[in-house]
Amino acid sequence: MMTLKSITQWTGAALALLIAATASGASQIAVGQLAFEPIGLKEASGAKLERAILTYGDEAYEVRVNGLGIGGAAGVTVTVTGEVRGLTNLMDLEDIYITALADPSETDVSSDDLWIQSDRGVRIRLRTDNPNVAIAPGGDEVRLLFGWGE
């Protein structure tokens, strides 16, 4: 039979594990998807990633990206997608993101993935459908804005 003291200890231990998992940045699920148009690389030097469609909820939004590119062999066509995590308010997507490599603790992460994260807690995991094409930031920051600015 469990005493009140042992129940309290087990409850405290469970609560501590829950807090630790949250604080350690436990993996968030994707709440949105970025899809870039397929890009055909005409030159081996690469191309800019500029226009994407964000699918969030039941809606689609045009998003402009400044500061990202891809590089690979000439003649290759590639599709880039992004999993959006931690987005609870749509307007929080429009921000400056800091670039970082994928967290190796996640089992489904490739070393070719690129993660970008904003101060508002929005994280985007970018990947290509071609392992011979790499995503690269132009610097330490990437800016996402709504609209294509035409």
Tab-separated table of C-alpha atoms in Angstrom:
chain	number	residue	atom	x	y	z
A	1	MET	CA	0.000	0.000	0.000
A	2	MET	CA	1.289	3.440	-0.913
A	3	THR	CA	1.470	6.050	1.773
A	4	LEU	CA	0.818	9.743	1.274
A	5	LYS	CA	4.566	10.346	1.495
A	6	SER	CA	5.381	7.869	-1.315
A	7	ILE	CA	2.583	9.280	-3.524
A	8	THR	CA	3.975	12.774	-2.990
A	9	GLN	CA	7.486	11.586	-3.902
A	10	TRP	CA	6.272	9.878	-7.095
A	11	THR	CA	4.224	12.922	-8.079
A	12	GLY	CA	7.224	15.172	-7.499
A	13	ALA	CA	9.466	12.904	-9.578
A	14	ALA	CA	6.963	12.813	-12.452
A	15	LEU	CA	6.613	16.590	-12.363
A	16	ALA	CA	10.396	17.028	-12.387
A	17	LEU	CA	10.701	14.779	-15.466
A	18	LEU	CA	7.982	16.729	-17.250
A	19	ILE	CA	9.665	20.053	-16.517
A	20	ALA	CA	13.062	18.710	-17.593
A	21	ALA	CA	11.663	17.445	-20.898
A	22	THR	CA	10.060	20.810	-21.609
A	23	ALA	CA	13.152	22.798	-20.640
A	24	SER	CA	15.485	20.656	-22.717
A	25	GLY	CA	13.657	21.647	-25.895
A	26	ALA	CA	11.782	18.419	-26.391
A	27	SER	CA	10.885	17.993	-30.020
A	28	GLN	CA	7.850	19.988	-31.123
A	29	ILE	CA	5.489	18.685	-33.755
A	30	ALA	CA	5.173	20.493	-37.080
A	31	VAL	CA	2.180	22.844	-37.168
A	32	GLY	CA	2.791	24.249	-40.648
A	33	GLN	CA	4.594	23.495	-43.874
A	34	LEU	CA	6.694	25.714	-46.164
A	35	ALA	CA	6.909	24.619	-49.781
A	36	PHE	CA	9.245	26.275	-52.270
A	37	GLU	CA	8.769	25.957	-56.016
A	38	PRO	CA	10.988	23.285	-57.573
A	39	ILE	CA	14.248	24.886	-58.646
A	40	GLY	CA	16.339	23.791	-61.606
A	41	LEU	CA	20.004	24.599	-61.067
A	42	LYS	CA	21.362	25.992	-64.333
A	43	GLU	CA	24.800	26.643	-62.898
A	44	ALA	CA	26.797	24.703	-60.340
A	45	SER	CA	26.970	27.783	-58.122
A	46	GLY	CA	23.352	27.457	-56.959
A	47	ALA	CA	20.246	29.609	-56.630
A	48	LYS	CA	18.386	31.748	-54.103
A	49	LEU	CA	15.403	30.501	-52.126
A	50	GLU	CA	12.988	33.410	-52.176
A	51	ARG	CA	9.338	32.397	-52.524
A	52	ALA	CA	7.424	29.837	-50.529
A	53	ILE	CA	3.858	28.927	-49.702
A	54	LEU	CA	3.099	28.458	-46.005
A	55	THR	CA	0.306	26.024	-45.237
A	56	TYR	CA	-0.974	26.731	-41.730
A	57	GLY	CA	-4.321	25.469	-40.547
A	58	ASP	CA	-6.609	25.358	-43.556
A	59	GLU	CA	-5.042	28.397	-45.234
A	60	ALA	CA	-2.132	29.065	-47.585
A	61	TYR	CA	0.028	32.205	-47.387
A	62	GLU	CA	2.720	33.659	-49.640
A	63	VAL	CA	6.035	34.028	-47.792
A	64	ARG	CA	9.194	35.809	-48.944
A	65	VAL	CA	12.506	34.496	-47.626
A	66	ASN	CA	15.667	36.604	-47.605
A	67	GLY	CA	19.046	35.034	-46.872
A	68	LEU	CA	18.801	31.407	-48.031
A	69	GLY	CA	20.191	29.606	-51.050
A	70	ILE	CA	20.881	26.143	-52.389
A	71	GLY	CA	23.962	24.733	-54.038
A	72	GLY	CA	24.540	21.667	-56.155
A	73	ALA	CA	25.502	20.367	-59.573
A	74	ALA	CA	24.243	22.059	-62.723
A	75	GLY	CA	21.199	20.444	-64.316
A	76	VAL	CA	19.719	19.190	-61.036
A	77	THR	CA	16.139	19.978	-60.044
A	78	VAL	CA	15.369	20.194	-56.338
A	79	THR	CA	12.371	20.807	-54.110
A	80	VAL	CA	12.876	22.426	-50.709
A	81	THR	CA	10.363	22.069	-47.883
A	82	GLY	CA	10.239	23.321	-44.333
A	83	GLU	CA	8.484	22.030	-41.232
A	84	VAL	CA	7.273	24.922	-39.071
A	85	ARG	CA	7.234	24.237	-35.327
A	86	GLY	CA	6.272	26.323	-32.317
A	87	LEU	CA	4.015	28.679	-34.291
A	88	THR	CA	0.908	29.562	-32.271
A	89	ASN	CA	0.208	33.035	-33.672
A	90	LEU	CA	0.452	33.394	-37.455
A	91	MET	CA	2.055	36.832	-37.210
A	92	ASP	CA	4.964	35.347	-35.232
A	93	LEU	CA	6.240	33.786	-38.468
A	94	GLU	CA	7.319	37.178	-39.785
A	95	ASP	CA	10.644	37.650	-38.016
A	96	ILE	CA	14.412	37.359	-38.189
A	97	TYR	CA	15.662	33.781	-37.796
A	98	ILE	CA	19.065	32.636	-36.637
A	99	THR	CA	20.593	29.729	-38.529
A	100	ALA	CA	21.779	26.546	-36.860
A	101	LEU	CA	22.504	22.977	-37.893
A	102	ALA	CA	19.988	20.245	-37.158
A	103	ASP	CA	19.868	18.906	-33.620
A	104	PRO	CA	21.581	15.504	-33.815
A	105	SER	CA	19.549	14.177	-30.890
A	106	GLU	CA	16.496	13.723	-33.125
A	107	THR	CA	16.485	10.337	-34.807
A	108	ASP	CA	14.946	11.519	-38.089
A	109	VAL	CA	17.345	14.406	-38.651
A	110	SER	CA	19.793	14.361	-41.522
A	111	SER	CA	23.036	16.304	-41.242
A	112	ASP	CA	21.905	18.092	-44.423
A	113	ASP	CA	18.898	19.653	-42.684
A	114	LEU	CA	19.094	23.323	-41.800
A	115	TRP	CA	17.236	24.688	-38.789
A	116	ILE	CA	16.360	28.331	-38.352
A	117	GLN	CA	14.839	29.737	-35.174
A	118	SER	CA	13.313	33.083	-34.190
A	119	ASP	CA	13.299	34.819	-30.816
A	120	ARG	CA	9.564	34.123	-30.689
A	121	GLY	CA	10.225	30.372	-30.469
A	122	VAL	CA	9.304	29.489	-34.035
A	123	ARG	CA	11.638	26.830	-35.479
A	124	ILE	CA	11.791	25.778	-39.110
A	125	ARG	CA	13.483	22.616	-40.290
A	126	LEU	CA	14.471	22.946	-43.958
A	127	ARG	CA	15.370	20.008	-46.185
A	128	THR	CA	15.740	19.102	-49.836
A	129	ASP	CA	14.483	16.092	-51.762
A	130	ASN	CA	17.948	15.630	-53.267
A	131	PRO	CA	20.868	14.658	-50.972
A	132	ASN	CA	23.320	16.170	-53.476
A	133	VAL	CA	21.892	19.665	-53.010
A	134	ALA	CA	22.663	21.649	-49.860
A	135	ILE	CA	20.712	24.488	-48.257
A	136	ALA	CA	22.931	27.335	-47.135
A	137	PRO	CA	22.272	30.615	-45.357
A	138	GLY	CA	23.854	33.738	-46.790
A	139	GLY	CA	24.810	34.811	-43.258
A	140	ASP	CA	23.772	34.342	-39.656
A	141	GLU	CA	20.255	35.655	-40.185
A	142	VAL	CA	17.319	34.765	-42.408
A	143	ARG	CA	14.259	37.031	-42.670
A	144	LEU	CA	10.733	35.770	-43.355
A	145	LEU	CA	8.048	38.195	-44.529
A	146	PHE	CA	4.475	37.753	-45.717
A	147	GLY	CA	3.815	38.459	-49.390
A	148	TRP	CA	6.095	38.152	-52.359
A	149	GLY	CA	6.799	41.893	-52.641
A	150	GLU	CA	5.909	42.271	-56.290
